[in-house]
């Protein structure tokens, strides 16, 4: 099987690069994600309920799919969504833990929802009406070859012809990195 990367997005707290072209952004960190959402995406109110990991994946996938230029929001079963990181949803888990440990002991249900890393792949699939595989893997170290193998595994069925995948790490609201891409499979 041959995998061909067709589009790529990289996001750090201070820059966004889409297919090698740097995108101007006025803010940094988590504020940058919200600013890009307001300026270029909009129309998905759940965005403001998401944790930073999900916002990062959502914004990165939206910019990626915008670069792809295909018709959006059409049901399809031939696209997988596969992400990888090393810290799972630890940043949000810690925030949720603080709500449990507070004197009031009113844990936040909204934060509890985002204590699973696969929520981000689910949000991408739901938004785009993808019915293919969705998976989020947690690994010890970033290994781009291993990410490639995971993406190739998602294409072992006869239906999957492409995937959105890559590295999606969020240590805190202001420390994150997305390097995701669309890959097409030639079986």
PDB file of C-alpha atoms in Angstrom:
ATOM      1  CA  UNK A   1       0.000   0.000   0.000  1.00  0.00           C
ATOM      2  CA  UNK A   2       1.198   3.473  -0.888  1.00  0.00           C
ATOM      3  CA  UNK A   3       0.273   6.447   1.311  1.00  0.00           C
ATOM      4  CA  UNK A   4       0.332   9.931  -0.135  1.00  0.00           C
ATOM      5  CA  UNK A   5       0.097  13.039   2.046  1.00  0.00           C
ATOM      6  CA  UNK A   6      -2.055  15.577   0.243  1.00  0.00           C
ATOM      7  CA  UNK A   7      -2.322  18.381   2.806  1.00  0.00           C
ATOM      8  CA  UNK A   8      -0.619  19.209   6.093  1.00  0.00           C
ATOM      9  CA  UNK A   9      -1.266  21.577   9.020  1.00  0.00           C
ATOM     10  CA  UNK A  10       1.096  22.447  11.845  1.00  0.00           C
ATOM     11  CA  UNK A  11      -0.042  24.491  14.849  1.00  0.00           C
ATOM     12  CA  UNK A  12       2.046  25.629  17.804  1.00  0.00           C
ATOM     13  CA  UNK A  13       1.142  28.282  20.399  1.00  0.00           C
ATOM     14  CA  UNK A  14       2.701  30.948  18.193  1.00  0.00           C
ATOM     15  CA  UNK A  15       2.178  29.858  14.573  1.00  0.00           C
ATOM     16  CA  UNK A  16      -0.048  28.105  12.087  1.00  0.00           C
ATOM     17  CA  UNK A  17       1.330  26.618   8.885  1.00  0.00           C
ATOM     18  CA  UNK A  18      -0.986  25.174   6.226  1.00  0.00           C
ATOM     19  CA  UNK A  19       0.664  23.312   3.344  1.00  0.00           C
ATOM     20  CA  UNK A  20       3.920  25.152   3.999  1.00  0.00           C
ATOM     21  CA  UNK A  21       2.311  28.608   4.081  1.00  0.00           C
ATOM     22  CA  UNK A  22       2.408  30.462   7.364  1.00  0.00           C
ATOM     23  CA  UNK A  23      -0.940  31.944   8.433  1.00  0.00           C
ATOM     24  CA  UNK A  24      -0.989  35.295  10.225  1.00  0.00           C
ATOM     25  CA  UNK A  25      -2.467  35.135  13.720  1.00  0.00           C
ATOM     26  CA  UNK A  26      -2.931  37.975  16.176  1.00  0.00           C
ATOM     27  CA  UNK A  27      -3.023  35.991  19.428  1.00  0.00           C
ATOM     28  CA  UNK A  28      -0.955  33.202  20.965  1.00  0.00           C
ATOM     29  CA  UNK A  29      -1.719  30.067  22.966  1.00  0.00           C
ATOM     30  CA  UNK A  30      -5.303  29.046  23.626  1.00  0.00           C
ATOM     31  CA  UNK A  31      -6.482  32.540  22.631  1.00  0.00           C
ATOM     32  CA  UNK A  32      -5.023  31.940  19.184  1.00  0.00           C
ATOM     33  CA  UNK A  33      -7.233  28.851  18.734  1.00  0.00           C
ATOM     34  CA  UNK A  34     -10.342  30.847  19.679  1.00  0.00           C
ATOM     35  CA  UNK A  35      -9.322  33.726  17.399  1.00  0.00           C
ATOM     36  CA  UNK A  36      -8.807  31.406  14.416  1.00  0.00           C
ATOM     37  CA  UNK A  37     -12.151  29.750  15.136  1.00  0.00           C
ATOM     38  CA  UNK A  38     -13.917  33.135  15.169  1.00  0.00           C
ATOM     39  CA  UNK A  39     -12.141  34.476  12.072  1.00  0.00           C
ATOM     40  CA  UNK A  40     -12.105  31.430   9.809  1.00  0.00           C
ATOM     41  CA  UNK A  41     -14.474  28.728  11.037  1.00  0.00           C
ATOM     42  CA  UNK A  42     -17.430  29.655  13.245  1.00  0.00           C
ATOM     43  CA  UNK A  43     -20.786  27.927  13.195  1.00  0.00           C
ATOM     44  CA  UNK A  44     -19.996  25.149  15.680  1.00  0.00           C
ATOM     45  CA  UNK A  45     -21.072  26.382  19.137  1.00  0.00           C
ATOM     46  CA  UNK A  46     -19.731  23.246  20.851  1.00  0.00           C
ATOM     47  CA  UNK A  47     -16.269  24.683  20.195  1.00  0.00           C
ATOM     48  CA  UNK A  48     -16.503  26.845  23.320  1.00  0.00           C
ATOM     49  CA  UNK A  49     -17.334  23.826  25.485  1.00  0.00           C
ATOM     50  CA  UNK A  50     -14.288  21.887  24.272  1.00  0.00           C
ATOM     51  CA  UNK A  51     -11.037  21.506  26.165  1.00  0.00           C
ATOM     52  CA  UNK A  52      -7.812  22.785  24.585  1.00  0.00           C
ATOM     53  CA  UNK A  53      -6.864  19.397  23.095  1.00  0.00           C
ATOM     54  CA  UNK A  54     -10.212  19.167  21.307  1.00  0.00           C
ATOM     55  CA  UNK A  55     -10.045  22.808  20.208  1.00  0.00           C
ATOM     56  CA  UNK A  56      -6.572  22.199  18.821  1.00  0.00           C
ATOM     57  CA  UNK A  57      -7.674  19.128  16.871  1.00  0.00           C
ATOM     58  CA  UNK A  58     -10.840  20.833  15.704  1.00  0.00           C
ATOM     59  CA  UNK A  59      -9.093  23.972  14.412  1.00  0.00           C
ATOM     60  CA  UNK A  60      -6.290  21.949  12.805  1.00  0.00           C
ATOM     61  CA  UNK A  61      -8.755  19.635  11.046  1.00  0.00           C
ATOM     62  CA  UNK A  62     -10.893  22.548   9.863  1.00  0.00           C
ATOM     63  CA  UNK A  63      -7.875  24.295   8.329  1.00  0.00           C
ATOM     64  CA  UNK A  64      -6.769  20.999   6.807  1.00  0.00           C
ATOM     65  CA  UNK A  65     -10.155  20.308   5.253  1.00  0.00           C
ATOM     66  CA  UNK A  66     -10.386  23.894   4.018  1.00  0.00           C
ATOM     67  CA  UNK A  67      -7.060  23.358   2.233  1.00  0.00           C
ATOM     68  CA  UNK A  68      -8.369  20.113   0.732  1.00  0.00           C
ATOM     69  CA  UNK A  69     -11.261  22.036  -0.807  1.00  0.00           C
ATOM     70  CA  UNK A  70     -13.590  19.069  -1.305  1.00  0.00           C
ATOM     71  CA  UNK A  71     -17.298  19.244  -0.601  1.00  0.00           C
ATOM     72  CA  UNK A  72     -17.800  19.263   3.163  1.00  0.00           C
ATOM     73  CA  UNK A  73     -20.356  17.745   5.498  1.00  0.00           C
ATOM     74  CA  UNK A  74     -21.311  14.904   3.191  1.00  0.00           C
ATOM     75  CA  UNK A  75     -21.659  11.493   4.808  1.00  0.00           C
ATOM     76  CA  UNK A  76     -18.757   9.225   4.010  1.00  0.00           C
ATOM     77  CA  UNK A  77     -17.468   5.923   5.278  1.00  0.00           C
ATOM     78  CA  UNK A  78     -14.160   5.949   3.421  1.00  0.00           C
ATOM     79  CA  UNK A  79     -12.246   8.348   5.706  1.00  0.00           C
ATOM     80  CA  UNK A  80     -10.641   7.464   9.026  1.00  0.00           C
ATOM     81  CA  UNK A  81      -9.559   9.862  11.793  1.00  0.00           C
ATOM     82  CA  UNK A  82      -6.478   8.658  13.697  1.00  0.00           C
ATOM     83  CA  UNK A  83      -4.548  10.836  16.168  1.00  0.00           C
ATOM     84  CA  UNK A  84      -1.600  10.155  18.456  1.00  0.00           C
ATOM     85  CA  UNK A  85      -0.041  11.916  21.450  1.00  0.00           C
ATOM     86  CA  UNK A  86       1.919  11.195  24.599  1.00  0.00           C
ATOM     87  CA  UNK A  87      -0.067  12.872  27.375  1.00  0.00           C
ATOM     88  CA  UNK A  88      -3.592  11.707  26.534  1.00  0.00           C
ATOM     89  CA  UNK A  89      -5.948  14.286  28.082  1.00  0.00           C
ATOM     90  CA  UNK A  90      -3.783  14.885  31.166  1.00  0.00           C
ATOM     91  CA  UNK A  91      -4.095  18.678  31.050  1.00  0.00           C
ATOM     92  CA  UNK A  92      -7.894  18.478  31.293  1.00  0.00           C
ATOM     93  CA  UNK A  93      -7.721  15.571  33.744  1.00  0.00           C
ATOM     94  CA  UNK A  94      -5.739  17.794  36.099  1.00  0.00           C
ATOM     95  CA  UNK A  95      -8.270  20.604  35.741  1.00  0.00           C
ATOM     96  CA  UNK A  96     -11.089  18.164  36.513  1.00  0.00           C
ATOM     97  CA  UNK A  97      -9.173  16.837  39.527  1.00  0.00           C
ATOM     98  CA  UNK A  98      -8.971  20.387  40.916  1.00  0.00           C
ATOM     99  CA  UNK A  99     -12.785  20.671  40.748  1.00  0.00           C
ATOM    100  CA  UNK A 100     -13.081  17.442  42.758  1.00  0.00           C
ATOM    101  CA  UNK A 101     -10.579  18.613  45.357  1.00  0.00           C
ATOM    102  CA  UNK A 102     -12.164  22.001  45.903  1.00  0.00           C
ATOM    103  CA  UNK A 103     -13.947  22.741  49.173  1.00  0.00           C
ATOM    104  CA  UNK A 104     -17.270  22.929  47.358  1.00  0.00           C
ATOM    105  CA  UNK A 105     -16.766  19.542  45.657  1.00  0.00           C
ATOM    106  CA  UNK A 106     -18.760  20.324  42.568  1.00  0.00           C
ATOM    107  CA  UNK A 107     -16.933  18.475  39.815  1.00  0.00           C
ATOM    108  CA  UNK A 108     -17.530  19.957  36.418  1.00  0.00           C
ATOM    109  CA  UNK A 109     -19.450  17.611  34.103  1.00  0.00           C
ATOM    110  CA  UNK A 110     -18.238  19.655  31.134  1.00  0.00           C
ATOM    111  CA  UNK A 111     -14.630  18.984  32.058  1.00  0.00           C
ATOM    112  CA  UNK A 112     -15.294  15.339  32.810  1.00  0.00           C
ATOM    113  CA  UNK A 113     -16.519  14.831  29.240  1.00  0.00           C
ATOM    114  CA  UNK A 114     -13.108  15.888  27.980  1.00  0.00           C
ATOM    115  CA  UNK A 115     -11.097  13.502  30.150  1.00  0.00           C
ATOM    116  CA  UNK A 116     -10.930  11.093  27.219  1.00  0.00           C
ATOM    117  CA  UNK A 117      -8.577  11.847  24.317  1.00  0.00           C
ATOM    118  CA  UNK A 118     -10.803  10.148  21.753  1.00  0.00           C
ATOM    119  CA  UNK A 119     -13.381  12.927  22.157  1.00  0.00           C
ATOM    120  CA  UNK A 120     -11.347  15.015  19.699  1.00  0.00           C
ATOM    121  CA  UNK A 121     -11.462  12.348  16.977  1.00  0.00           C
ATOM    122  CA  UNK A 122     -15.181  11.953  17.636  1.00  0.00           C
ATOM    123  CA  UNK A 123     -15.779  15.705  17.294  1.00  0.00           C
ATOM    124  CA  UNK A 124     -13.944  15.734  13.950  1.00  0.00           C
ATOM    125  CA  UNK A 125     -15.911  12.720  12.699  1.00  0.00           C
ATOM    126  CA  UNK A 126     -19.269  14.086  13.881  1.00  0.00           C
ATOM    127  CA  UNK A 127     -18.661  17.526  12.420  1.00  0.00           C
ATOM    128  CA  UNK A 128     -17.699  16.099   9.036  1.00  0.00           C
ATOM    129  CA  UNK A 129     -20.127  13.145   8.964  1.00  0.00           C
ATOM    130  CA  UNK A 130     -17.342  10.562   8.771  1.00  0.00           C
ATOM    131  CA  UNK A 131     -18.412   7.035   9.596  1.00  0.00           C
ATOM    132  CA  UNK A 132     -15.006   5.396   9.171  1.00  0.00           C
ATOM    133  CA  UNK A 133     -12.619   4.382  11.932  1.00  0.00           C
ATOM    134  CA  UNK A 134     -11.817   6.898  14.653  1.00  0.00           C
ATOM    135  CA  UNK A 135      -8.986   6.224  17.063  1.00  0.00           C
ATOM    136  CA  UNK A 136      -6.703   8.071  19.434  1.00  0.00           C
ATOM    137  CA  UNK A 137      -3.483   6.348  20.498  1.00  0.00           C
ATOM    138  CA  UNK A 138      -1.311   7.344  23.442  1.00  0.00           C
ATOM    139  CA  UNK A 139       2.391   6.516  23.071  1.00  0.00           C
ATOM    140  CA  UNK A 140       5.547   7.142  25.112  1.00  0.00           C
ATOM    141  CA  UNK A 141       7.384   9.197  22.483  1.00  0.00           C
ATOM    142  CA  UNK A 142       6.539  10.831  19.201  1.00  0.00           C
ATOM    143  CA  UNK A 143       7.476   8.487  16.379  1.00  0.00           C
ATOM    144  CA  UNK A 144       6.308   9.573  12.925  1.00  0.00           C
ATOM    145  CA  UNK A 145       6.979   6.123  11.459  1.00  0.00           C
ATOM    146  CA  UNK A 146       4.734   4.537  14.088  1.00  0.00           C
ATOM    147  CA  UNK A 147       2.039   7.100  13.273  1.00  0.00           C
ATOM    148  CA  UNK A 148       2.342   6.073   9.628  1.00  0.00           C
ATOM    149  CA  UNK A 149       1.916   2.396  10.579  1.00  0.00           C
ATOM    150  CA  UNK A 150      -1.203   3.213  12.623  1.00  0.00           C
ATOM    151  CA  UNK A 151      -2.662   5.122   9.691  1.00  0.00           C
ATOM    152  CA  UNK A 152      -1.864   2.230   7.345  1.00  0.00           C
ATOM    153  CA  UNK A 153      -3.666  -0.147   9.706  1.00  0.00           C
ATOM    154  CA  UNK A 154      -6.774   2.008   9.475  1.00  0.00           C
ATOM    155  CA  UNK A 155      -6.803   1.337   5.730  1.00  0.00           C
ATOM    156  CA  UNK A 156      -6.731  -2.452   5.948  1.00  0.00           C
ATOM    157  CA  UNK A 157     -10.453  -2.655   5.290  1.00  0.00           C
ATOM    158  CA  UNK A 158     -11.722  -2.269   1.746  1.00  0.00           C
ATOM    159  CA  UNK A 159     -13.685   0.932   2.432  1.00  0.00           C
ATOM    160  CA  UNK A 160     -11.052   3.293   3.827  1.00  0.00           C
ATOM    161  CA  UNK A 161      -9.389   5.347   1.086  1.00  0.00           C
ATOM    162  CA  UNK A 162      -8.066   8.265   3.148  1.00  0.00           C
ATOM    163  CA  UNK A 163      -7.441   9.437   6.698  1.00  0.00           C
ATOM    164  CA  UNK A 164      -6.941  12.553   8.732  1.00  0.00           C
ATOM    165  CA  UNK A 165      -4.222  11.803  11.220  1.00  0.00           C
ATOM    166  CA  UNK A 166      -1.065  12.784  12.984  1.00  0.00           C
ATOM    167  CA  UNK A 167       0.320  14.186  16.213  1.00  0.00           C
ATOM    168  CA  UNK A 168      -1.919  16.177  18.561  1.00  0.00           C
ATOM    169  CA  UNK A 169      -0.267  17.059  21.877  1.00  0.00           C
ATOM    170  CA  UNK A 170      -1.561  19.428  24.555  1.00  0.00           C
ATOM    171  CA  UNK A 171       0.402  19.824  27.791  1.00  0.00           C
ATOM    172  CA  UNK A 172      -1.529  22.900  28.906  1.00  0.00           C
ATOM    173  CA  UNK A 173      -3.664  25.707  27.511  1.00  0.00           C
ATOM    174  CA  UNK A 174      -0.541  27.445  26.251  1.00  0.00           C
ATOM    175  CA  UNK A 175       1.674  24.447  25.392  1.00  0.00           C
ATOM    176  CA  UNK A 176       0.460  22.423  22.449  1.00  0.00           C
ATOM    177  CA  UNK A 177       1.390  21.128  19.038  1.00  0.00           C
ATOM    178  CA  UNK A 178      -0.602  19.733  16.157  1.00  0.00           C
ATOM    179  CA  UNK A 179       0.982  18.241  13.107  1.00  0.00           C
ATOM    180  CA  UNK A 180      -1.795  16.574  11.190  1.00  0.00           C
ATOM    181  CA  UNK A 181      -2.337  15.692   7.572  1.00  0.00           C
ATOM    182  CA  UNK A 182      -4.634  14.070   5.069  1.00  0.00           C
ATOM    183  CA  UNK A 183      -3.264  10.870   3.655  1.00  0.00           C
ATOM    184  CA  UNK A 184      -4.700   8.989   0.692  1.00  0.00           C
ATOM    185  CA  UNK A 185      -4.199   5.255   0.332  1.00  0.00           C
ATOM    186  CA  UNK A 186      -3.424   3.602  -2.973  1.00  0.00           C
ATOM    187  CA  UNK A 187      -4.140  -0.070  -2.329  1.00  0.00           C
TER     188      UNK A 187
END
